[in-house]
Amino acid sequence: MKRIAAAILRRNDKILICRRGPGGSCGYLWEFPGGKIEPGETGEDCAVRECREELGVEIQLQGLREETVYEYPDGLYGFVFYDGVIISGEPEKRVHLEIRWVSPEKLTDFSFCPADRPMVERLSRPI
C-alpha cells in the first residue's frame, strides 16, 4: 500500500488548499498539501518536507487528525492527515496550478481528489 501524508494548514480561520496540475487520476482537482511518504520517512517528516518542497514554507504540525485508506484504480493508499500551521514563509505555486486560503464552510465548493472528500466534509461542518 502506498502511503500519503497531508497537512491541514490553518491561518486566520482558513485552510490552505492546492489545485493539482494535469495528469493522473486527480488532474486539476484540489487537495491538501502533502505527498508520498518515502521509505524510512515518518508521516510527520513527509508532511513537513512536502510543504517545504512544493510550497516553500516551513510548517509546525500540531497533531494527527486522522488516518484513512482509499482505493484508487491503481491500488490502495493509506492517508495520514495532520493539523498544522505555517511558521515561516508564504505559500508559493511551485508545483500547483493554484493555492488558496478557504473558509472551512466553503471547502465543499471545490472539486477535491476522491480520497480527500471525506475530510473535506468533516472540516466543512460547524463544530
mmCIF file of N, CA and C in Angstrom:
data_model
loop_
_atom_site.group_PDB
_atom_site.id
_atom_site.type_symbol
_atom_site.label_atom_id
_atom_site.label_comp_id
_atom_site.label_asym_id
_atom_site.label_seq_id
_atom_site.Cartn_x
_atom_site.Cartn_y
_atom_site.Cartn_z
ATOM 1 N N MET A 1 0.852 -1.187 0.000
ATOM 2 C CA MET A 1 0.000 0.000 0.000
ATOM 3 C C MET A 1 0.888 1.236 0.000
ATOM 4 N N LYS A 2 0.560 2.171 -0.885
ATOM 5 C CA LYS A 2 1.270 3.447 -0.905
ATOM 6 C C LYS A 2 0.771 4.297 0.256
ATOM 7 N N ARG A 3 1.678 5.086 0.839
ATOM 8 C CA ARG A 3 1.320 5.914 1.994
ATOM 9 C C ARG A 3 1.497 7.387 1.659
ATOM 10 N N ILE A 4 0.521 8.192 2.069
ATOM 11 C CA ILE A 4 0.484 9.622 1.774
ATOM 12 C C ILE A 4 0.300 10.393 3.077
ATOM 13 N N ALA A 5 1.015 11.502 3.213
ATOM 14 C CA ALA A 5 0.835 12.394 4.358
ATOM 15 C C ALA A 5 0.356 13.742 3.832
ATOM 16 N N ALA A 6 -0.599 14.343 4.544
ATOM 17 C CA ALA A 6 -1.122 15.645 4.153
ATOM 18 C C ALA A 6 -1.266 16.529 5.385
ATOM 19 N N ALA A 7 -1.127 17.829 5.158
ATOM 20 C CA ALA A 7 -1.236 18.806 6.244
ATOM 21 C C ALA A 7 -2.487 19.659 6.053
ATOM 22 N N ILE A 8 -3.268 19.757 7.108
ATOM 23 C CA ILE A 8 -4.407 20.670 7.142
ATOM 24 C C ILE A 8 -3.875 21.949 7.796
ATOM 25 N N LEU A 9 -3.441 22.892 6.963
ATOM 26 C CA LEU A 9 -2.799 24.114 7.446
ATOM 27 C C LEU A 9 -3.836 25.210 7.625
ATOM 28 N N ARG A 10 -3.836 25.819 8.805
ATOM 29 C CA ARG A 10 -4.814 26.862 9.132
ATOM 30 C C ARG A 10 -4.116 28.201 9.376
ATOM 31 N N ARG A 11 -4.821 29.247 8.958
ATOM 32 C CA ARG A 11 -4.376 30.623 9.229
ATOM 33 C C ARG A 11 -5.632 31.501 9.225
ATOM 34 N N ASN A 12 -5.825 32.260 10.282
ATOM 35 C CA ASN A 12 -6.966 33.181 10.366
ATOM 36 C C ASN A 12 -8.284 32.494 10.014
ATOM 37 N N ASP A 13 -8.526 31.347 10.606
ATOM 38 C CA ASP A 13 -9.766 30.594 10.403
ATOM 39 C C ASP A 13 -9.964 30.101 8.970
ATOM 40 N N LYS A 14 -8.889 30.014 8.206
ATOM 41 C CA LYS A 14 -8.973 29.476 6.841
ATOM 42 C C LYS A 14 -8.004 28.304 6.704
ATOM 43 N N ILE A 15 -8.264 27.474 5.698
ATOM 44 C CA ILE A 15 -7.474 26.272 5.436
ATOM 45 C C ILE A 15 -6.842 26.399 4.055
ATOM 46 N N LEU A 16 -5.573 26.014 3.943
ATOM 47 C CA LEU A 16 -4.850 26.092 2.672
ATOM 48 C C LEU A 16 -5.180 24.881 1.808
ATOM 49 N N ILE A 17 -5.604 25.150 0.567
ATOM 50 C CA ILE A 17 -5.839 24.077 -0.397
ATOM 51 C C ILE A 17 -5.040 24.363 -1.656
ATOM 52 N N CYS A 18 -4.730 23.300 -2.400
ATOM 53 C CA CYS A 18 -3.876 23.400 -3.579
ATOM 54 C C CYS A 18 -4.531 22.671 -4.752
ATOM 55 N N ARG A 19 -4.454 23.269 -5.938
ATOM 56 C CA ARG A 19 -5.020 22.642 -7.130
ATOM 57 C C ARG A 19 -3.914 21.994 -7.942
ATOM 58 N N ARG A 20 -4.099 20.700 -8.192
ATOM 59 C CA ARG A 20 -3.107 19.927 -8.935
ATOM 60 C C ARG A 20 -3.089 20.319 -10.405
ATOM 61 N N GLY A 21 -1.976 20.042 -11.037
ATOM 62 C CA GLY A 21 -1.856 20.251 -12.473
ATOM 63 C C GLY A 21 -2.479 19.078 -13.231
ATOM 64 N N PRO A 22 -2.309 19.060 -14.547
ATOM 65 C CA PRO A 22 -2.890 17.983 -15.350
ATOM 66 C C PRO A 22 -2.195 16.646 -15.097
ATOM 67 N N GLY A 23 -2.896 15.583 -15.438
ATOM 68 C CA GLY A 23 -2.311 14.244 -15.352
ATOM 69 C C GLY A 23 -2.767 13.474 -14.138
ATOM 70 N N GLY A 24 -2.755 12.164 -14.271
ATOM 71 C CA GLY A 24 -3.135 11.295 -13.171
ATOM 72 C C GLY A 24 -4.627 11.319 -12.905
ATOM 73 N N SER A 25 -5.032 10.537 -11.923
ATOM 74 C CA SER A 25 -6.456 10.433 -11.612
ATOM 75 C C SER A 25 -7.002 11.677 -10.931
ATOM 76 N N CYS A 26 -6.126 12.546 -10.466
ATOM 77 C CA CYS A 26 -6.583 13.758 -9.752
ATOM 78 C C CYS A 26 -6.191 15.037 -10.471
ATOM 79 N N GLY A 27 -5.940 14.966 -11.773
ATOM 80 C CA GLY A 27 -5.567 16.158 -12.520
ATOM 81 C C GLY A 27 -6.604 17.250 -12.386
ATOM 82 N N TYR A 28 -6.134 18.449 -12.102
ATOM 83 C CA TYR A 28 -6.935 19.666 -11.949
ATOM 84 C C TYR A 28 -7.832 19.684 -10.712
ATOM 85 N N LEU A 29 -7.749 18.675 -9.866
ATOM 86 C CA LEU A 29 -8.555 18.652 -8.645
ATOM 87 C C LEU A 29 -7.782 19.300 -7.502
ATOM 88 N N TRP A 30 -8.514 19.653 -6.456
ATOM 89 C CA TRP A 30 -7.939 20.285 -5.269
ATOM 90 C C TRP A 30 -7.511 19.223 -4.264
ATOM 91 N N GLU A 31 -6.547 19.583 -3.429
ATOM 92 C CA GLU A 31 -6.039 18.678 -2.402
ATOM 93 C C GLU A 31 -5.464 19.495 -1.261
ATOM 94 N N PHE A 32 -5.161 18.790 -0.174
ATOM 95 C CA PHE A 32 -4.420 19.396 0.924
ATOM 96 C C PHE A 32 -2.939 19.169 0.646
ATOM 97 N N PRO A 33 -2.064 20.097 1.026
ATOM 98 C CA PRO A 33 -0.642 19.919 0.728
ATOM 99 C C PRO A 33 -0.081 18.657 1.373
ATOM 100 N N GLY A 34 0.778 17.981 0.625
ATOM 101 C CA GLY A 34 1.393 16.749 1.120
ATOM 102 C C GLY A 34 1.895 15.915 -0.035
ATOM 103 N N GLY A 35 2.159 14.641 0.240
ATOM 104 C CA GLY A 35 2.669 13.758 -0.809
ATOM 105 C C GLY A 35 3.018 12.388 -0.280
ATOM 106 N N LYS A 36 3.707 11.639 -1.129
ATOM 107 C CA LYS A 36 4.054 10.255 -0.809
ATOM 108 C C LYS A 36 5.120 10.177 0.285
ATOM 109 N N ILE A 37 4.888 9.289 1.231
ATOM 110 C CA ILE A 37 5.861 9.039 2.292
ATOM 111 C C ILE A 37 6.956 8.144 1.718
ATOM 112 N N GLU A 38 8.192 8.601 1.808
ATOM 113 C CA GLU A 38 9.327 7.857 1.265
ATOM 114 C C GLU A 38 9.792 6.792 2.255
ATOM 115 N N PRO A 39 10.466 5.745 1.747
ATOM 116 C CA PRO A 39 10.969 4.693 2.646
ATOM 117 C C PRO A 39 11.825 5.288 3.765
ATOM 118 N N GLY A 40 11.567 4.846 4.994
ATOM 119 C CA GLY A 40 12.314 5.316 6.153
ATOM 120 C C GLY A 40 11.852 6.662 6.688
ATOM 121 N N GLU A 41 10.848 7.248 6.076
ATOM 122 C CA GLU A 41 10.353 8.563 6.469
ATOM 123 C C GLU A 41 9.065 8.403 7.276
ATOM 124 N N THR A 42 8.887 9.232 8.287
ATOM 125 C CA THR A 42 7.629 9.225 9.037
ATOM 126 C C THR A 42 6.613 10.096 8.296
ATOM 127 N N GLY A 43 5.347 9.923 8.637
ATOM 128 C CA GLY A 43 4.318 10.778 8.060
ATOM 129 C C GLY A 43 4.553 12.243 8.376
ATOM 130 N N GLU A 44 4.966 12.505 9.611
ATOM 131 C CA GLU A 44 5.238 13.888 10.016
ATOM 132 C C GLU A 44 6.359 14.496 9.181
ATOM 133 N N ASP A 45 7.455 13.738 9.035
ATOM 134 C CA ASP A 45 8.585 14.232 8.249
ATOM 135 C C ASP A 45 8.175 14.489 6.804
ATOM 136 N N CYS A 46 7.339 13.608 6.250
ATOM 137 C CA CYS A 46 6.875 13.754 4.876
ATOM 138 C C CYS A 46 6.052 15.030 4.713
ATOM 139 N N ALA A 47 5.102 15.270 5.606
ATOM 140 C CA ALA A 47 4.263 16.464 5.502
ATOM 141 C C ALA A 47 5.103 17.737 5.544
ATOM 142 N N VAL A 48 6.080 17.768 6.450
ATOM 143 C CA VAL A 48 6.967 18.928 6.563
ATOM 144 C C VAL A 48 7.796 19.084 5.283
ATOM 145 N N ARG A 49 8.360 17.991 4.794
ATOM 146 C CA ARG A 49 9.193 18.031 3.580
ATOM 147 C C ARG A 49 8.383 18.478 2.366
ATOM 148 N N GLU A 50 7.216 17.895 2.186
ATOM 149 C CA GLU A 50 6.397 18.227 1.022
ATOM 150 C C GLU A 50 5.982 19.701 1.025
ATOM 151 N N CYS A 51 5.636 20.236 2.184
ATOM 152 C CA CYS A 51 5.274 21.660 2.256
ATOM 153 C C CYS A 51 6.472 22.547 1.938
ATOM 154 N N ARG A 52 7.646 22.132 2.375
ATOM 155 C CA ARG A 52 8.863 22.885 2.072
ATOM 156 C C ARG A 52 9.142 22.845 0.561
ATOM 157 N N GLU A 53 9.079 21.627 -0.024
ATOM 158 C CA GLU A 53 9.403 21.467 -1.444
ATOM 159 C C GLU A 53 8.348 22.081 -2.363
ATOM 160 N N GLU A 54 7.078 21.853 -2.074
ATOM 161 C CA GLU A 54 6.015 22.241 -3.000
ATOM 162 C C GLU A 54 5.478 23.645 -2.777
ATOM 163 N N LEU A 55 5.610 24.165 -1.564
ATOM 164 C CA LEU A 55 5.050 25.476 -1.250
ATOM 165 C C LEU A 55 6.076 26.496 -0.770
ATOM 166 N N GLY A 56 7.285 26.042 -0.433
ATOM 167 C CA GLY A 56 8.316 26.952 0.039
ATOM 168 C C GLY A 56 8.080 27.475 1.439
ATOM 169 N N VAL A 57 7.394 26.687 2.274
ATOM 170 C CA VAL A 57 7.099 27.121 3.639
ATOM 171 C C VAL A 57 7.598 26.089 4.646
ATOM 172 N N GLU A 58 7.858 26.579 5.845
ATOM 173 C CA GLU A 58 8.153 25.704 6.975
ATOM 174 C C GLU A 58 6.888 25.609 7.802
ATOM 175 N N ILE A 59 6.550 24.401 8.208
ATOM 176 C CA ILE A 59 5.332 24.216 8.991
ATOM 177 C C ILE A 59 5.644 23.565 10.326
ATOM 178 N N GLN A 60 4.728 23.739 11.240
ATOM 179 C CA GLN A 60 4.778 23.041 12.528
ATOM 180 C C GLN A 60 3.488 22.240 12.635
ATOM 181 N N LEU A 61 3.642 20.939 12.791
ATOM 182 C CA LEU A 61 2.473 20.081 12.933
ATOM 183 C C LEU A 61 1.975 20.135 14.363
ATOM 184 N N GLN A 62 0.662 20.057 14.505
ATOM 185 C CA GLN A 62 0.036 20.169 15.821
ATOM 186 C C GLN A 62 -0.722 18.906 16.200
ATOM 187 N N GLY A 63 -0.405 17.825 15.532
ATOM 188 C CA GLY A 63 -1.012 16.556 15.895
ATOM 189 C C GLY A 63 -1.679 15.850 14.726
ATOM 190 N N LEU A 64 -1.878 14.573 14.922
ATOM 191 C CA LEU A 64 -2.538 13.727 13.934
ATOM 192 C C LEU A 64 -4.042 13.978 13.980
ATOM 193 N N ARG A 65 -4.634 14.252 12.843
ATOM 194 C CA ARG A 65 -6.077 14.457 12.771
ATOM 195 C C ARG A 65 -6.778 13.144 12.456
ATOM 196 N N GLU A 66 -6.267 12.390 11.469
ATOM 197 C CA GLU A 66 -6.985 11.198 11.031
ATOM 198 C C GLU A 66 -6.108 10.337 10.138
ATOM 199 N N GLU A 67 -6.378 9.032 10.155
ATOM 200 C CA GLU A 67 -5.768 8.090 9.214
ATOM 201 C C GLU A 67 -6.892 7.406 8.461
ATOM 202 N N THR A 68 -6.739 7.289 7.135
ATOM 203 C CA THR A 68 -7.758 6.646 6.314
ATOM 204 C C THR A 68 -7.100 5.797 5.236
ATOM 205 N N VAL A 69 -7.895 4.950 4.614
ATOM 206 C CA VAL A 69 -7.443 4.161 3.467
ATOM 207 C C VAL A 69 -8.422 4.419 2.335
ATOM 208 N N TYR A 70 -7.899 4.602 1.118
ATOM 209 C CA TYR A 70 -8.737 4.828 -0.043
ATOM 210 C C TYR A 70 -8.218 3.966 -1.185
ATOM 211 N N GLU A 71 -9.138 3.392 -1.951
ATOM 212 C CA GLU A 71 -8.740 2.565 -3.094
ATOM 213 C C GLU A 71 -8.921 3.348 -4.383
ATOM 214 N N TYR A 72 -7.791 3.668 -5.020
ATOM 215 C CA TYR A 72 -7.789 4.270 -6.349
ATOM 216 C C TYR A 72 -7.660 3.138 -7.363
ATOM 217 N N PRO A 73 -7.876 3.406 -8.652
ATOM 218 C CA PRO A 73 -7.772 2.328 -9.659
ATOM 219 C C PRO A 73 -6.426 1.593 -9.642
ATOM 220 N N ASP A 74 -5.357 2.282 -9.240
ATOM 221 C CA ASP A 74 -4.035 1.627 -9.242
ATOM 222 C C ASP A 74 -3.650 1.012 -7.896
ATOM 223 N N GLY A 75 -4.589 0.959 -6.947
ATOM 224 C CA GLY A 75 -4.299 0.277 -5.692
ATOM 225 C C GLY A 75 -4.743 1.052 -4.461
ATOM 226 N N LEU A 76 -4.403 0.466 -3.308
ATOM 227 C CA LEU A 76 -4.768 1.058 -2.017
ATOM 228 C C LEU A 76 -3.751 2.116 -1.598
ATOM 229 N N TYR A 77 -4.278 3.171 -0.996
ATOM 230 C CA TYR A 77 -3.446 4.242 -0.467
ATOM 231 C C TYR A 77 -3.829 4.473 0.987
ATOM 232 N N GLY A 78 -2.829 4.588 1.836
ATOM 233 C CA GLY A 78 -3.052 4.944 3.233
ATOM 234 C C GLY A 78 -2.730 6.414 3.423
ATOM 235 N N PHE A 79 -3.665 7.160 3.991
ATOM 236 C CA PHE A 79 -3.509 8.603 4.186
ATOM 237 C C PHE A 79 -3.412 8.937 5.665
ATOM 238 N N VAL A 80 -2.502 9.834 5.993
ATOM 239 C CA VAL A 80 -2.436 10.406 7.335
ATOM 240 C C VAL A 80 -2.562 11.917 7.186
ATOM 241 N N PHE A 81 -3.516 12.485 7.903
ATOM 242 C CA PHE A 81 -3.772 13.927 7.878
ATOM 243 C C PHE A 81 -3.337 14.518 9.212
ATOM 244 N N TYR A 82 -2.551 15.588 9.132
ATOM 245 C CA TYR A 82 -2.067 16.275 10.322
ATOM 246 C C TYR A 82 -2.588 17.706 10.340
ATOM 247 N N ASP A 83 -2.868 18.224 11.523
ATOM 248 C CA ASP A 83 -3.155 19.642 11.685
ATOM 249 C C ASP A 83 -1.828 20.376 11.795
ATOM 250 N N GLY A 84 -1.788 21.592 11.253
ATOM 251 C CA GLY A 84 -0.548 22.339 11.348
ATOM 252 C C GLY A 84 -0.717 23.805 11.008
ATOM 253 N N VAL A 85 0.374 24.535 11.175
ATOM 254 C CA VAL A 85 0.426 25.962 10.853
ATOM 255 C C VAL A 85 1.747 26.256 10.151
ATOM 256 N N ILE A 86 1.739 27.315 9.355
ATOM 257 C CA ILE A 86 2.966 27.789 8.718
ATOM 258 C C ILE A 86 3.707 28.650 9.731
ATOM 259 N N ILE A 87 4.992 28.349 9.928
ATOM 260 C CA ILE A 87 5.782 29.139 10.871
ATOM 261 C C ILE A 87 6.796 30.040 10.166
ATOM 262 N N SER A 88 7.008 29.790 8.848
ATOM 263 C CA SER A 88 7.953 30.615 8.106
ATOM 264 C C SER A 88 7.623 30.549 6.618
ATOM 265 N N GLY A 89 7.612 31.730 5.985
ATOM 266 C CA GLY A 89 7.389 31.800 4.548
ATOM 267 C C GLY A 89 5.934 32.005 4.175
ATOM 268 N N GLU A 90 5.739 32.329 2.901
ATOM 269 C CA GLU A 90 4.409 32.477 2.306
ATOM 270 C C GLU A 90 4.279 31.410 1.221
ATOM 271 N N PRO A 91 3.138 30.721 1.159
ATOM 272 C CA PRO A 91 2.983 29.662 0.154
ATOM 273 C C PRO A 91 3.180 30.184 -1.267
ATOM 274 N N GLU A 92 3.938 29.407 -2.043
ATOM 275 C CA GLU A 92 4.217 29.712 -3.446
ATOM 276 C C GLU A 92 3.698 28.583 -4.314
ATOM 277 N N LYS A 93 3.297 28.923 -5.554
ATOM 278 C CA LYS A 93 2.857 27.904 -6.508
ATOM 279 C C LYS A 93 4.090 27.317 -7.199
ATOM 280 N N ARG A 94 4.722 26.358 -6.574
ATOM 281 C CA ARG A 94 5.901 25.725 -7.171
ATOM 282 C C ARG A 94 5.511 24.550 -8.066
ATOM 283 N N VAL A 95 4.488 23.803 -7.679
ATOM 284 C CA VAL A 95 4.047 22.647 -8.468
ATOM 285 C C VAL A 95 2.538 22.654 -8.727
ATOM 286 N N HIS A 96 1.803 23.475 -8.014
ATOM 287 C CA HIS A 96 0.350 23.511 -8.150
ATOM 288 C C HIS A 96 -0.088 24.633 -9.096
ATOM 289 N N LEU A 97 -1.263 24.453 -9.700
ATOM 290 C CA LEU A 97 -1.827 25.500 -10.558
ATOM 291 C C LEU A 97 -2.318 26.682 -9.747
ATOM 292 N N GLU A 98 -2.917 26.377 -8.588
ATOM 293 C CA GLU A 98 -3.459 27.427 -7.719
ATOM 294 C C GLU A 98 -3.288 27.007 -6.265
ATOM 295 N N ILE A 99 -3.205 27.998 -5.405
ATOM 296 C CA ILE A 99 -3.282 27.760 -3.964
ATOM 297 C C ILE A 99 -4.214 28.819 -3.392
ATOM 298 N N ARG A 100 -5.020 28.416 -2.411
ATOM 299 C CA ARG A 100 -5.991 29.346 -1.827
ATOM 300 C C ARG A 100 -6.175 29.061 -0.350
ATOM 301 N N TRP A 101 -6.450 30.130 0.383
ATOM 302 C CA TRP A 101 -6.909 30.024 1.759
ATOM 303 C C TRP A 101 -8.429 30.088 1.715
ATOM 304 N N VAL A 102 -9.093 29.079 2.264
ATOM 305 C CA VAL A 102 -10.540 28.945 2.139
ATOM 306 C C VAL A 102 -11.157 28.727 3.521
ATOM 307 N N SER A 103 -12.296 29.370 3.764
ATOM 308 C CA SER A 103 -13.053 29.122 4.993
ATOM 309 C C SER A 103 -13.546 27.682 4.984
ATOM 310 N N PRO A 104 -13.521 27.001 6.129
ATOM 311 C CA PRO A 104 -13.942 25.593 6.167
ATOM 312 C C PRO A 104 -15.304 25.343 5.528
ATOM 313 N N GLU A 105 -16.265 26.238 5.762
ATOM 314 C CA GLU A 105 -17.605 26.020 5.213
ATOM 315 C C GLU A 105 -17.651 26.145 3.688
ATOM 316 N N LYS A 106 -16.608 26.703 3.070
ATOM 317 C CA LYS A 106 -16.545 26.858 1.612
ATOM 318 C C LYS A 106 -15.776 25.719 0.929
ATOM 319 N N LEU A 107 -15.172 24.826 1.705
ATOM 320 C CA LEU A 107 -14.379 23.741 1.114
ATOM 321 C C LEU A 107 -15.183 22.896 0.130
ATOM 322 N N THR A 108 -16.459 22.683 0.429
ATOM 323 C CA THR A 108 -17.281 21.829 -0.442
ATOM 324 C C THR A 108 -17.587 22.489 -1.785
ATOM 325 N N ASP A 109 -17.234 23.760 -1.960
ATOM 326 C CA ASP A 109 -17.408 24.433 -3.249
ATOM 327 C C ASP A 109 -16.334 24.034 -4.261
ATOM 328 N N PHE A 110 -15.302 23.304 -3.812
ATOM 329 C CA PHE A 110 -14.177 22.932 -4.658
ATOM 330 C C PHE A 110 -14.207 21.433 -4.939
ATOM 331 N N SER A 111 -13.730 21.050 -6.121
ATOM 332 C CA SER A 111 -13.665 19.630 -6.502
ATOM 333 C C SER A 111 -12.338 19.048 -6.018
ATOM 334 N N PHE A 112 -12.415 18.200 -4.991
ATOM 335 C CA PHE A 112 -11.235 17.594 -4.383
ATOM 336 C C PHE A 112 -10.975 16.195 -4.924
ATOM 337 N N CYS A 113 -9.735 15.746 -4.769
ATOM 338 C CA CYS A 113 -9.391 14.359 -5.053
ATOM 339 C C CYS A 113 -10.313 13.457 -4.222
ATOM 340 N N PRO A 114 -10.725 12.318 -4.775
ATOM 341 C CA PRO A 114 -11.680 11.457 -4.060
ATOM 342 C C PRO A 114 -11.264 11.090 -2.635
ATOM 343 N N ALA A 115 -9.999 10.803 -2.408
ATOM 344 C CA ALA A 115 -9.553 10.394 -1.068
ATOM 345 C C ALA A 115 -9.673 11.521 -0.050
ATOM 346 N N ASP A 116 -9.675 12.769 -0.505
ATOM 347 C CA ASP A 116 -9.775 13.916 0.397
ATOM 348 C C ASP A 116 -11.221 14.307 0.709
ATOM 349 N N ARG A 117 -12.173 13.818 -0.066
ATOM 350 C CA ARG A 117 -13.559 14.279 0.086
ATOM 351 C C ARG A 117 -14.163 14.013 1.465
ATOM 352 N N PRO A 118 -13.941 12.847 2.079
ATOM 353 C CA PRO A 118 -14.480 12.670 3.433
ATOM 354 C C PRO A 118 -13.904 13.684 4.432
ATOM 355 N N MET A 119 -12.631 14.003 4.311
ATOM 356 C CA MET A 119 -12.013 15.000 5.191
ATOM 357 C C MET A 119 -12.627 16.378 4.927
ATOM 358 N N VAL A 120 -12.847 16.708 3.661
ATOM 359 C CA VAL A 120 -13.476 17.984 3.299
ATOM 360 C C VAL A 120 -14.845 18.089 3.962
ATOM 361 N N GLU A 121 -15.617 17.021 3.895
ATOM 362 C CA GLU A 121 -16.956 17.032 4.500
ATOM 363 C C GLU A 121 -16.871 17.273 6.005
ATOM 364 N N ARG A 122 -15.947 16.605 6.665
ATOM 365 C CA ARG A 122 -15.818 16.766 8.120
ATOM 366 C C ARG A 122 -15.350 18.178 8.488
ATOM 367 N N LEU A 123 -14.387 18.694 7.741
ATOM 368 C CA LEU A 123 -13.862 20.027 8.046
ATOM 369 C C LEU A 123 -14.889 21.126 7.773
ATOM 370 N N SER A 124 -15.784 20.888 6.838
ATOM 371 C CA SER A 124 -16.738 21.930 6.441
ATOM 372 C C SER A 124 -17.936 22.040 7.386
ATOM 373 N N ARG A 125 -18.135 21.030 8.223
ATOM 374 C CA ARG A 125 -19.263 21.062 9.162
ATOM 375 C C ARG A 125 -18.961 21.971 10.346
ATOM 376 N N PRO A 126 -19.955 22.734 10.791
ATOM 377 C CA PRO A 126 -19.746 23.550 12.004
ATOM 378 C C PRO A 126 -19.509 22.644 13.214
ATOM 379 N N ILE A 127 -18.723 23.121 14.132
ATOM 380 C CA ILE A 127 -18.419 22.327 15.334
ATOM 381 C C ILE A 127 -19.607 22.296 16.260
#
